[in-house]
mmCIF file of N, CA, C and O in Angstrom:
data_model
loop_
_atom_site.group_PDB
_atom_site.id
_atom_site.type_symbol
_atom_site.label_atom_id
_atom_site.label_comp_id
_atom_site.label_asym_id
_atom_site.label_seq_id
_atom_site.Cartn_x
_atom_site.Cartn_y
_atom_site.Cartn_z
ATOM 1 N N MET A 932 93.286 134.122 122.433
ATOM 2 C CA MET A 932 93.096 134.473 121.235
ATOM 3 C C MET A 932 94.086 134.532 121.015
ATOM 4 O O MET A 932 94.032 135.431 119.328
ATOM 5 N N LEU A 933 95.208 134.910 121.139
ATOM 6 C CA LEU A 933 96.464 135.634 120.196
ATOM 7 C C LEU A 933 96.801 134.707 119.066
ATOM 8 O O LEU A 933 97.553 134.760 118.339
ATOM 9 N N ALA A 934 96.821 133.412 118.902
ATOM 10 C CA ALA A 934 96.322 132.662 117.576
ATOM 11 C C ALA A 934 94.825 132.839 116.692
ATOM 12 O O ALA A 934 96.026 132.639 115.445
ATOM 13 N N PHE A 935 94.583 132.676 117.361
ATOM 14 C CA PHE A 935 93.032 133.569 116.653
ATOM 15 C C PHE A 935 93.529 134.750 115.959
ATOM 16 O O PHE A 935 93.548 135.054 114.571
ATOM 17 N N LEU A 936 93.635 135.543 116.549
ATOM 18 C CA LEU A 936 94.482 137.368 116.337
ATOM 19 C C LEU A 936 95.693 136.580 114.581
ATOM 20 O O LEU A 936 95.401 137.451 114.439
ATOM 21 N N PHE A 937 96.607 136.444 115.698
ATOM 22 C CA PHE A 937 97.846 136.003 114.382
ATOM 23 C C PHE A 937 97.535 135.322 113.380
ATOM 24 O O PHE A 937 97.569 136.376 112.523
ATOM 25 N N GLY A 938 96.893 134.377 113.920
ATOM 26 C CA GLY A 938 96.147 133.572 112.355
ATOM 27 C C GLY A 938 95.320 134.312 111.430
ATOM 28 O O GLY A 938 96.048 133.984 110.245
ATOM 29 N N TYR A 939 94.407 134.917 111.845
ATOM 30 C CA TYR A 939 93.608 136.270 111.369
ATOM 31 C C TYR A 939 94.659 137.350 110.753
ATOM 32 O O TYR A 939 94.402 137.308 109.207
ATOM 33 N N LEU A 940 95.585 138.357 111.363
ATOM 34 C CA LEU A 940 96.149 138.697 110.581
ATOM 35 C C LEU A 940 96.784 137.556 109.560
ATOM 36 O O LEU A 940 97.822 139.391 108.193
ATOM 37 N N LEU A 941 97.594 136.805 109.776
ATOM 38 C CA LEU A 941 98.605 136.312 109.290
ATOM 39 C C LEU A 941 98.141 136.364 107.282
ATOM 40 O O LEU A 941 98.668 136.166 106.723
ATOM 41 N N THR A 942 96.948 135.959 107.717
ATOM 42 C CA THR A 942 96.090 135.621 106.527
ATOM 43 C C THR A 942 95.600 137.154 105.930
ATOM 44 O O THR A 942 96.300 136.704 104.429
ATOM 45 N N MET A 943 95.427 137.848 106.423
ATOM 46 C CA MET A 943 94.925 139.020 106.045
ATOM 47 C C MET A 943 96.185 140.094 105.424
ATOM 48 O O MET A 943 95.460 140.940 104.324
ATOM 49 N N LEU A 944 97.432 139.805 105.381
ATOM 50 C CA LEU A 944 98.063 140.708 105.478
ATOM 51 C C LEU A 944 97.644 140.391 103.533
ATOM 52 O O LEU A 944 98.325 141.852 103.042
ATOM 53 N N PRO A 945 98.690 139.319 103.108
ATOM 54 C CA PRO A 945 99.119 139.411 101.431
ATOM 55 C C PRO A 945 97.435 139.283 100.739
ATOM 56 O O PRO A 945 97.383 140.062 99.912
ATOM 57 N N LEU A 946 96.156 139.186 101.531
ATOM 58 C CA LEU A 946 94.750 139.618 100.539
ATOM 59 C C LEU A 946 94.970 140.806 101.039
ATOM 60 O O LEU A 946 93.975 141.841 99.811
ATOM 61 N N LEU A 947 95.291 141.875 101.659
ATOM 62 C CA LEU A 947 95.642 143.475 101.995
ATOM 63 C C LEU A 947 96.567 143.920 100.943
ATOM 64 O O LEU A 947 96.308 145.108 100.320
ATOM 65 N N ARG A 948 97.589 143.756 100.804
ATOM 66 C CA ARG A 948 98.586 143.931 99.350
ATOM 67 C C ARG A 948 97.921 143.404 98.343
ATOM 68 O O ARG A 948 98.299 144.242 97.113
ATOM 69 N N ALA A 949 97.036 142.754 97.921
ATOM 70 C CA ALA A 949 96.381 142.435 96.299
ATOM 71 C C ALA A 949 94.863 143.383 96.702
ATOM 72 O O ALA A 949 94.601 143.629 95.220
ATOM 73 N N GLY A 950 94.795 144.335 97.587
ATOM 74 C CA GLY A 950 94.120 145.332 97.294
ATOM 75 C C GLY A 950 92.734 145.207 97.895
ATOM 76 O O GLY A 950 92.089 145.686 97.424
ATOM 77 N N LEU A 951 92.919 144.228 98.514
ATOM 78 C CA LEU A 951 91.323 144.049 99.116
ATOM 79 C C LEU A 951 90.789 144.548 100.042
ATOM 80 O O LEU A 951 91.722 145.403 100.651
ATOM 81 N N PRO A 952 89.595 145.309 100.209
ATOM 82 C CA PRO A 952 89.533 146.049 101.386
ATOM 83 C C PRO A 952 89.557 145.432 102.541
ATOM 84 O O PRO A 952 89.174 143.855 102.674
ATOM 85 N N ALA A 953 89.585 145.641 103.361
ATOM 86 C CA ALA A 953 89.403 145.733 105.723
ATOM 87 C C ALA A 953 88.451 144.521 105.528
ATOM 88 O O ALA A 953 88.901 143.821 106.103
ATOM 89 N N LYS A 954 87.923 145.202 106.056
ATOM 90 C CA LYS A 954 86.457 144.214 105.324
ATOM 91 C C LYS A 954 86.687 143.086 104.938
ATOM 92 O O LYS A 954 85.830 142.035 105.418
ATOM 93 N N GLN A 955 86.338 142.453 103.527
ATOM 94 C CA GLN A 955 86.117 141.780 102.612
ATOM 95 C C GLN A 955 87.570 140.681 103.555
ATOM 96 O O GLN A 955 87.604 139.684 103.532
ATOM 97 N N ALA A 956 88.527 141.241 103.812
ATOM 98 C CA ALA A 956 89.685 140.781 103.654
ATOM 99 C C ALA A 956 89.629 140.137 104.810
ATOM 100 O O ALA A 956 89.654 138.480 105.154
ATOM 101 N N ALA A 957 89.277 140.831 106.732
ATOM 102 C CA ALA A 957 88.716 139.974 107.147
ATOM 103 C C ALA A 957 87.446 138.884 107.668
ATOM 104 O O ALA A 957 88.011 137.905 107.475
ATOM 105 N N ARG A 958 86.663 138.777 106.502
ATOM 106 C CA ARG A 958 85.681 137.943 106.218
ATOM 107 C C ARG A 958 86.130 137.035 105.642
ATOM 108 O O ARG A 958 85.821 135.635 106.130
ATOM 109 N N THR A 959 87.433 136.637 105.051
ATOM 110 C CA THR A 959 87.833 135.909 104.344
ATOM 111 C C THR A 959 88.801 135.348 105.079
ATOM 112 O O THR A 959 88.575 133.906 105.065
ATOM 113 N N ALA A 960 89.328 136.326 105.572
ATOM 114 C CA ALA A 960 90.805 135.107 106.755
ATOM 115 C C ALA A 960 89.423 133.986 108.160
ATOM 116 O O ALA A 960 90.457 133.345 107.811
ATOM 117 N N LEU A 961 88.534 134.923 108.174
ATOM 118 C CA LEU A 961 87.945 134.594 109.660
ATOM 119 C C LEU A 961 87.257 133.276 108.732
ATOM 120 O O LEU A 961 87.305 131.464 109.461
ATOM 121 N N ALA A 962 86.775 133.467 107.618
ATOM 122 C CA ALA A 962 86.268 131.914 106.997
ATOM 123 C C ALA A 962 86.811 131.334 106.573
ATOM 124 O O ALA A 962 87.129 129.736 106.738
ATOM 125 N N ALA A 963 88.059 131.040 106.176
ATOM 126 C CA ALA A 963 89.887 130.556 106.039
ATOM 127 C C ALA A 963 90.375 129.909 106.686
ATOM 128 O O ALA A 963 90.463 128.475 106.718
ATOM 129 N N ASP A 964 90.591 129.952 108.014
ATOM 130 C CA ASP A 964 91.553 130.032 109.301
ATOM 131 C C ASP A 964 90.174 129.865 110.303
ATOM 132 O O ASP A 964 90.669 128.749 111.289
ATOM 133 N N SER A 965 88.977 129.594 110.704
ATOM 134 C CA SER A 965 88.421 129.424 112.107
ATOM 135 C C SER A 965 88.627 128.106 112.527
ATOM 136 O O SER A 965 88.622 127.341 114.041
ATOM 137 N N ILE A 966 88.065 127.228 111.582
ATOM 138 C CA ILE A 966 88.200 125.823 111.872
ATOM 139 C C ILE A 966 89.150 125.510 111.756
ATOM 140 O O ILE A 966 89.508 124.629 112.904
ATOM 141 N N SER A 967 90.515 125.363 112.011
ATOM 142 C CA SER A 967 91.717 125.337 111.519
ATOM 143 C C SER A 967 92.760 125.477 112.991
ATOM 144 O O SER A 967 92.909 124.622 113.819
ATOM 145 N N ILE A 968 92.127 126.585 113.425
ATOM 146 C CA ILE A 968 92.825 127.818 114.389
ATOM 147 C C ILE A 968 91.954 126.783 115.569
ATOM 148 O O ILE A 968 92.487 126.187 116.546
ATOM 149 N N ALA A 969 90.681 127.017 115.103
ATOM 150 C CA ALA A 969 90.218 125.836 116.843
ATOM 151 C C ALA A 969 90.421 124.982 116.831
ATOM 152 O O ALA A 969 90.829 123.999 118.033
ATOM 153 N N ILE A 970 90.237 123.745 115.443
ATOM 154 C CA ILE A 970 91.358 122.642 116.458
ATOM 155 C C ILE A 970 92.192 122.504 116.316
ATOM 156 O O ILE A 970 92.640 122.021 117.937
ATOM 157 N N MET A 971 93.470 123.144 115.856
ATOM 158 C CA MET A 971 94.710 123.685 116.726
ATOM 159 C C MET A 971 94.852 123.668 118.161
ATOM 160 O O MET A 971 96.336 123.254 118.867
ATOM 161 N N GLU A 972 94.254 124.863 118.290
ATOM 162 C CA GLU A 972 93.986 125.005 118.928
ATOM 163 C C GLU A 972 93.895 124.116 120.852
ATOM 164 O O GLU A 972 94.472 123.897 121.870
ATOM 165 N N VAL A 973 92.563 123.530 120.217
ATOM 166 C CA VAL A 973 92.257 122.287 121.288
ATOM 167 C C VAL A 973 93.074 121.680 121.222
ATOM 168 O O VAL A 973 93.442 121.003 122.641
ATOM 169 N N VAL A 974 93.620 120.900 120.666
ATOM 170 C CA VAL A 974 94.830 119.660 120.552
ATOM 171 C C VAL A 974 96.354 119.957 121.158
ATOM 172 O O VAL A 974 96.370 119.288 122.136
ATOM 173 N N ASP A 975 96.277 121.635 121.215
ATOM 174 C CA ASP A 975 97.611 122.076 121.123
ATOM 175 C C ASP A 975 97.147 121.770 122.938
ATOM 176 O O ASP A 975 98.283 121.271 123.572
ATOM 177 N N ASN A 976 96.414 122.221 123.445
ATOM 178 C CA ASN A 976 96.472 123.213 124.972
ATOM 179 C C ASN A 976 95.587 121.214 125.662
ATOM 180 O O ASN A 976 96.255 121.715 126.678
ATOM 181 N N GLY A 977 95.478 120.763 125.044
ATOM 182 C CA GLY A 977 95.001 119.313 125.361
ATOM 183 C C GLY A 977 96.664 119.046 125.400
ATOM 184 O O GLY A 977 96.399 117.915 126.424
ATOM 185 N N VAL A 978 97.697 118.896 124.675
ATOM 186 C CA VAL A 978 98.099 118.018 125.207
ATOM 187 C C VAL A 978 99.399 118.639 125.694
ATOM 188 O O VAL A 978 99.810 118.246 126.543
ATOM 189 N N MET A 979 99.458 119.754 126.299
ATOM 190 C CA MET A 979 100.148 120.311 126.524
ATOM 191 C C MET A 979 99.529 120.095 128.463
ATOM 192 O O MET A 979 100.371 120.004 129.436
ATOM 193 N N LEU A 980 98.785 119.950 128.327
ATOM 194 C CA LEU A 980 97.713 119.654 129.996
ATOM 195 C C LEU A 980 97.855 118.019 129.956
ATOM 196 O O LEU A 980 98.008 117.730 131.322
ATOM 197 N N VAL A 981 98.009 117.209 129.829
ATOM 198 C CA VAL A 981 98.200 115.982 129.477
ATOM 199 C C VAL A 981 99.864 115.508 130.056
ATOM 200 O O VAL A 981 100.214 114.554 130.240
ATOM 201 N N ILE A 982 100.881 116.491 129.792
ATOM 202 C CA ILE A 982 102.146 115.862 130.004
ATOM 203 C C ILE A 982 102.524 116.951 130.647
ATOM 204 O O ILE A 982 102.074 118.081 131.282
ATOM 205 N N PRO A 983 103.086 115.180 132.148
ATOM 206 C CA PRO A 983 103.006 116.629 132.882
ATOM 207 C C PRO A 983 104.359 117.044 133.582
ATOM 208 O O PRO A 983 105.156 116.773 133.251
ATOM 209 N N GLY A 984 103.851 117.927 134.089
ATOM 210 C CA GLY A 984 104.418 118.752 134.388
ATOM 211 C C GLY A 984 105.059 119.997 133.145
ATOM 212 O O GLY A 984 105.797 121.304 134.020
ATOM 213 N N ALA A 985 104.788 120.082 131.822
ATOM 214 C CA ALA A 985 104.709 121.093 130.654
ATOM 215 C C ALA A 985 104.080 122.293 130.591
ATOM 216 O O ALA A 985 104.884 123.308 130.000
ATOM 217 N N MET A 986 102.831 122.752 131.409
ATOM 218 C CA MET A 986 102.765 124.101 131.595
ATOM 219 C C MET A 986 103.196 124.058 133.345
ATOM 220 O O MET A 986 103.448 125.974 132.329
ATOM 221 N N ALA A 987 104.076 123.690 133.677
ATOM 222 C CA ALA A 987 104.799 124.882 134.911
ATOM 223 C C ALA A 987 106.440 124.300 134.369
ATOM 224 O O ALA A 987 107.092 125.605 135.669
ATOM 225 N N ALA A 988 106.537 123.648 133.663
ATOM 226 C CA ALA A 988 107.981 124.330 133.182
ATOM 227 C C ALA A 988 108.387 125.195 132.430
ATOM 228 O O ALA A 988 107.541 126.052 131.580
ATOM 229 N N PRO A 989 109.861 125.701 133.088
ATOM 230 C CA PRO A 989 110.141 127.520 132.094
ATOM 231 C C PRO A 989 110.223 126.916 131.410
ATOM 232 O O PRO A 989 110.704 126.018 130.581
ATOM 233 N N LEU A 990 110.720 128.650 130.693
ATOM 234 C CA LEU A 990 111.162 127.988 129.473
ATOM 235 C C LEU A 990 112.179 128.104 128.934
ATOM 236 O O LEU A 990 112.708 127.703 127.861
ATOM 237 N N ASP A 991 113.698 127.805 129.895
ATOM 238 C CA ASP A 991 114.518 127.085 129.240
ATOM 239 C C ASP A 991 114.342 125.482 129.734
ATOM 240 O O ASP A 991 115.513 124.884 129.103
ATOM 241 N N ALA A 992 113.335 125.102 130.053
ATOM 242 C CA ALA A 992 113.640 123.650 129.734
ATOM 243 C C ALA A 992 112.921 123.132 128.756
ATOM 244 O O ALA A 992 112.377 122.990 128.287
ATOM 245 N N PRO A 993 113.637 122.296 128.780
ATOM 246 C CA PRO A 993 113.233 121.066 127.705
ATOM 247 C C PRO A 993 112.199 120.454 127.489
ATOM 248 O O PRO A 993 111.589 119.919 126.381
ATOM 249 N N LEU A 994 111.943 120.468 127.943
ATOM 250 C CA LEU A 994 110.433 119.700 128.905
ATOM 251 C C LEU A 994 109.190 120.678 127.948
ATOM 252 O O LEU A 994 108.839 120.225 127.346
ATOM 253 N N PHE A 995 109.901 121.196 128.160
ATOM 254 C CA PHE A 995 107.912 123.329 127.954
ATOM 255 C C PHE A 995 108.713 122.710 126.508
ATOM 256 O O PHE A 995 107.605 123.374 125.654
ATOM 257 N N TRP A 996 109.900 123.231 125.926
ATOM 258 C CA TRP A 996 110.089 122.846 124.164
ATOM 259 C C TRP A 996 110.124 122.578 123.407
ATOM 260 O O TRP A 996 109.508 121.626 122.647
ATOM 261 N N GLY A 997 110.420 120.501 124.534
ATOM 262 C CA GLY A 997 109.281 119.804 123.864
ATOM 263 C C GLY A 997 108.129 118.912 123.852
ATOM 264 O O GLY A 997 107.394 118.978 122.988
ATOM 265 N N SER A 998 107.228 119.898 124.422
ATOM 266 C CA SER A 998 106.121 119.598 124.315
ATOM 267 C C SER A 998 105.564 120.558 123.273
ATOM 268 O O SER A 998 104.178 119.642 123.134
ATOM 269 N N LEU A 999 106.237 121.126 124.272
ATOM 270 C CA LEU A 999 105.176 122.728 122.919
ATOM 271 C C LEU A 999 105.609 121.895 121.553
ATOM 272 O O LEU A 999 104.346 122.283 120.557
ATOM 273 N N ALA A 1000 106.204 121.335 120.731
ATOM 274 C CA ALA A 1000 107.033 121.184 119.361
ATOM 275 C C ALA A 1000 106.133 120.088 119.640
ATOM 276 O O ALA A 1000 105.208 119.669 118.602
ATOM 277 N N LEU A 1001 106.208 119.092 119.949
ATOM 278 C CA LEU A 1001 104.618 117.632 120.367
ATOM 279 C C LEU A 1001 103.314 117.659 119.994
ATOM 280 O O LEU A 1001 102.774 117.770 119.277
ATOM 281 N N ALA A 1002 103.380 119.080 120.628
ATOM 282 C CA ALA A 1002 101.475 119.455 121.320
ATOM 283 C C ALA A 1002 101.453 120.467 119.714
ATOM 284 O O ALA A 1002 100.400 120.710 118.714
ATOM 285 N N LEU A 1003 102.244 120.898 118.961
ATOM 286 C CA LEU A 1003 102.005 122.045 117.328
ATOM 287 C C LEU A 1003 102.183 121.098 116.271
ATOM 288 O O LEU A 1003 101.450 120.935 115.739
ATOM 289 N N VAL A 1004 102.957 119.612 116.193
ATOM 290 C CA VAL A 1004 103.495 118.504 115.375
ATOM 291 C C VAL A 1004 101.682 117.265 115.489
ATOM 292 O O VAL A 1004 100.822 118.106 114.145
ATOM 293 N N LEU A 1005 100.946 117.010 116.473
ATOM 294 C CA LEU A 1005 99.747 116.599 116.688
ATOM 295 C C LEU A 1005 98.202 117.544 116.226
ATOM 296 O O LEU A 1005 97.709 116.986 115.469
ATOM 297 N N ALA A 1006 99.059 118.890 116.572
ATOM 298 C CA ALA A 1006 97.833 120.116 116.211
ATOM 299 C C ALA A 1006 98.004 119.916 114.843
ATOM 300 O O ALA A 1006 96.667 119.814 113.830
ATOM 301 N N GLY A 1007 98.726 119.727 113.930
ATOM 302 C CA GLY A 1007 98.762 119.943 113.227
ATOM 303 C C GLY A 1007 98.304 118.590 112.351
ATOM 304 O O GLY A 1007 97.908 118.771 111.126
ATOM 305 N N VAL A 1008 98.431 117.142 112.538
ATOM 306 C CA VAL A 1008 98.373 116.174 111.709
ATOM 307 C C VAL A 1008 96.946 116.067 112.314
ATOM 308 O O VAL A 1008 95.715 115.546 111.319
ATOM 309 N N ALA A 1009 96.113 116.589 113.579
ATOM 310 C CA ALA A 1009 94.845 116.872 114.192
ATOM 311 C C ALA A 1009 93.400 117.700 112.710
ATOM 312 O O ALA A 1009 92.611 117.509 112.370
ATOM 313 N N ALA A 1010 94.300 118.915 112.343
ATOM 314 C CA ALA A 1010 93.778 119.633 111.499
ATOM 315 C C ALA A 1010 93.559 119.844 110.084
ATOM 316 O O ALA A 1010 92.882 120.386 109.381
ATOM 317 N N TYR A 1011 94.938 118.594 109.503
ATOM 318 C CA TYR A 1011 94.827 118.312 108.478
ATOM 319 C C TYR A 1011 93.528 117.534 107.688
ATOM 320 O O TYR A 1011 93.271 118.499 106.948
ATOM 321 N N PRO A 1012 92.877 116.807 108.444
ATOM 322 C CA PRO A 1012 91.526 116.116 107.611
ATOM 323 C C PRO A 1012 90.249 117.459 107.112
ATOM 324 O O PRO A 1012 89.820 117.694 106.221
ATOM 325 N N ALA A 1013 90.304 118.135 108.102
ATOM 326 C CA ALA A 1013 89.485 119.483 108.293
ATOM 327 C C ALA A 1013 89.746 119.993 107.256
ATOM 328 O O ALA A 1013 88.904 121.317 105.946
ATOM 329 N N ASN A 1014 91.107 120.892 107.533
ATOM 330 C CA ASN A 1014 91.560 121.824 106.197
ATOM 331 C C ASN A 1014 91.629 120.764 104.873
ATOM 332 O O ASN A 1014 91.144 121.870 103.489
ATOM 333 N N ARG A 1015 91.870 119.717 104.582
ATOM 334 C CA ARG A 1015 91.571 119.040 103.155
ATOM 335 C C ARG A 1015 90.175 118.903 102.874
ATOM 336 O O ARG A 1015 89.741 119.336 101.472
ATOM 337 N N TRP A 1016 89.335 119.029 103.227
ATOM 338 C CA TRP A 1016 88.008 118.429 104.129
ATOM 339 C C TRP A 1016 87.424 119.876 103.051
ATOM 340 O O TRP A 1016 87.125 120.005 102.422
ATOM 341 N N LEU A 1017 88.004 121.086 103.780
ATOM 342 C CA LEU A 1017 87.405 122.354 102.951
ATOM 343 C C LEU A 1017 87.662 123.004 101.700
ATOM 344 O O LEU A 1017 87.002 123.676 101.141
ATOM 345 N N ILE A 1018 89.097 122.632 102.148
ATOM 346 C CA ILE A 1018 89.463 122.766 99.942
ATOM 347 C C ILE A 1018 88.896 122.103 99.470
ATOM 348 O O ILE A 1018 88.968 122.471 98.052
ATOM 349 N N ALA A 1019 88.700 120.907 99.521
ATOM 350 C CA ALA A 1019 88.505 119.787 98.364
ATOM 351 C C ALA A 1019 86.872 121.082 98.038
ATOM 352 O O ALA A 1019 86.194 120.040 96.607
ATOM 353 N N ARG A 1020 86.446 121.140 98.714
ATOM 354 C CA ARG A 1020 85.187 121.719 98.649
ATOM 355 C C ARG A 1020 85.805 123.037 98.169
ATOM 356 O O ARG A 1020 84.311 123.948 98.294
ATOM 357 N N GLY A 1021 86.836 124.023 98.150
ATOM 358 C CA GLY A 1021 86.407 124.836 97.871
ATOM 359 C C GLY A 1021 86.138 126.354 98.731
ATOM 360 O O GLY A 1021 85.553 126.987 98.839
ATOM 361 N N ARG A 1022 86.253 125.628 99.901
ATOM 362 C CA ARG A 1022 86.351 126.475 101.620
ATOM 363 C C ARG A 1022 87.677 126.317 102.164
ATOM 364 O O ARG A 1022 88.754 126.065 101.411
ATOM 365 N N GLY A 1023 87.449 127.318 103.094
ATOM 366 C CA GLY A 1023 89.102 127.557 103.586
ATOM 367 C C GLY A 1023 90.044 128.153 103.022
ATOM 368 O O GLY A 1023 89.732 129.046 102.795
ATOM 369 N N HIS A 1024 91.119 127.643 103.162
ATOM 370 C CA HIS A 1024 92.509 128.484 101.849
ATOM 371 C C HIS A 1024 91.872 128.517 100.710
ATOM 372 O O HIS A 1024 92.604 128.866 100.251
ATOM 373 N N ALA A 1025 90.757 127.600 100.104
ATOM 374 C CA ALA A 1025 91.254 127.293 98.378
ATOM 375 C C ALA A 1025 90.368 128.705 98.583
ATOM 376 O O ALA A 1025 90.682 128.599 97.321
ATOM 377 N N ILE A 1026 89.810 129.529 98.495
ATOM 378 C CA ILE A 1026 88.737 130.992 98.862
ATOM 379 C C ILE A 1026 89.512 131.589 98.893
ATOM 380 O O ILE A 1026 89.988 133.014 98.389
ATOM 381 N N VAL A 1027 90.952 131.810 99.976
ATOM 382 C CA VAL A 1027 92.153 132.100 100.320
ATOM 383 C C VAL A 1027 92.875 132.673 98.710
ATOM 384 O O VAL A 1027 93.513 133.518 97.689
ATOM 385 N N HIS A 1028 94.143 131.265 98.135
ATOM 386 C CA HIS A 1028 94.947 131.361 97.351
ATOM 387 C C HIS A 1028 94.599 131.934 95.674
ATOM 388 O O HIS A 1028 95.514 132.544 95.601
ATOM 389 N N PRO A 1029 93.296 132.104 95.401
ATOM 390 C CA PRO A 1029 92.978 132.479 94.276
ATOM 391 C C PRO A 1029 93.039 134.489 94.797
ATOM 392 O O PRO A 1029 94.095 135.076 93.601
ATOM 393 N N LEU A 1030 93.129 134.506 95.695
ATOM 394 C CA LEU A 1030 93.249 136.187 95.929
ATOM 395 C C LEU A 1030 94.665 136.703 96.614
ATOM 396 O O LEU A 1030 95.485 137.457 96.637
ATOM 397 N N HIS A 1031 95.911 135.790 96.386
ATOM 398 C CA HIS A 1031 96.746 136.200 97.138
ATOM 399 C C HIS A 1031 97.821 136.343 95.816
ATOM 400 O O HIS A 1031 97.808 136.458 94.578
#
């Protein structure tokens, strides 16, 4: 849930600074980020679950940070095609860029 919350907030901040009303900024952020965040969260959590001991590793363990870094990279790779497809069709972050 925090990934969605912070993802939407980070997209909304420049929109609010550009003068968009909060309701329109929220709708724009939801349209721009929902698919990308969902793909990234599924892949990220899936990778962390399949690496033995990653979920139980303490915060000071290289296993935790290495697994997290790998999961983030793989999640970004997985979300890239969807983001590219959306932008090519004028959706996703393509609807946000003119508003920055």
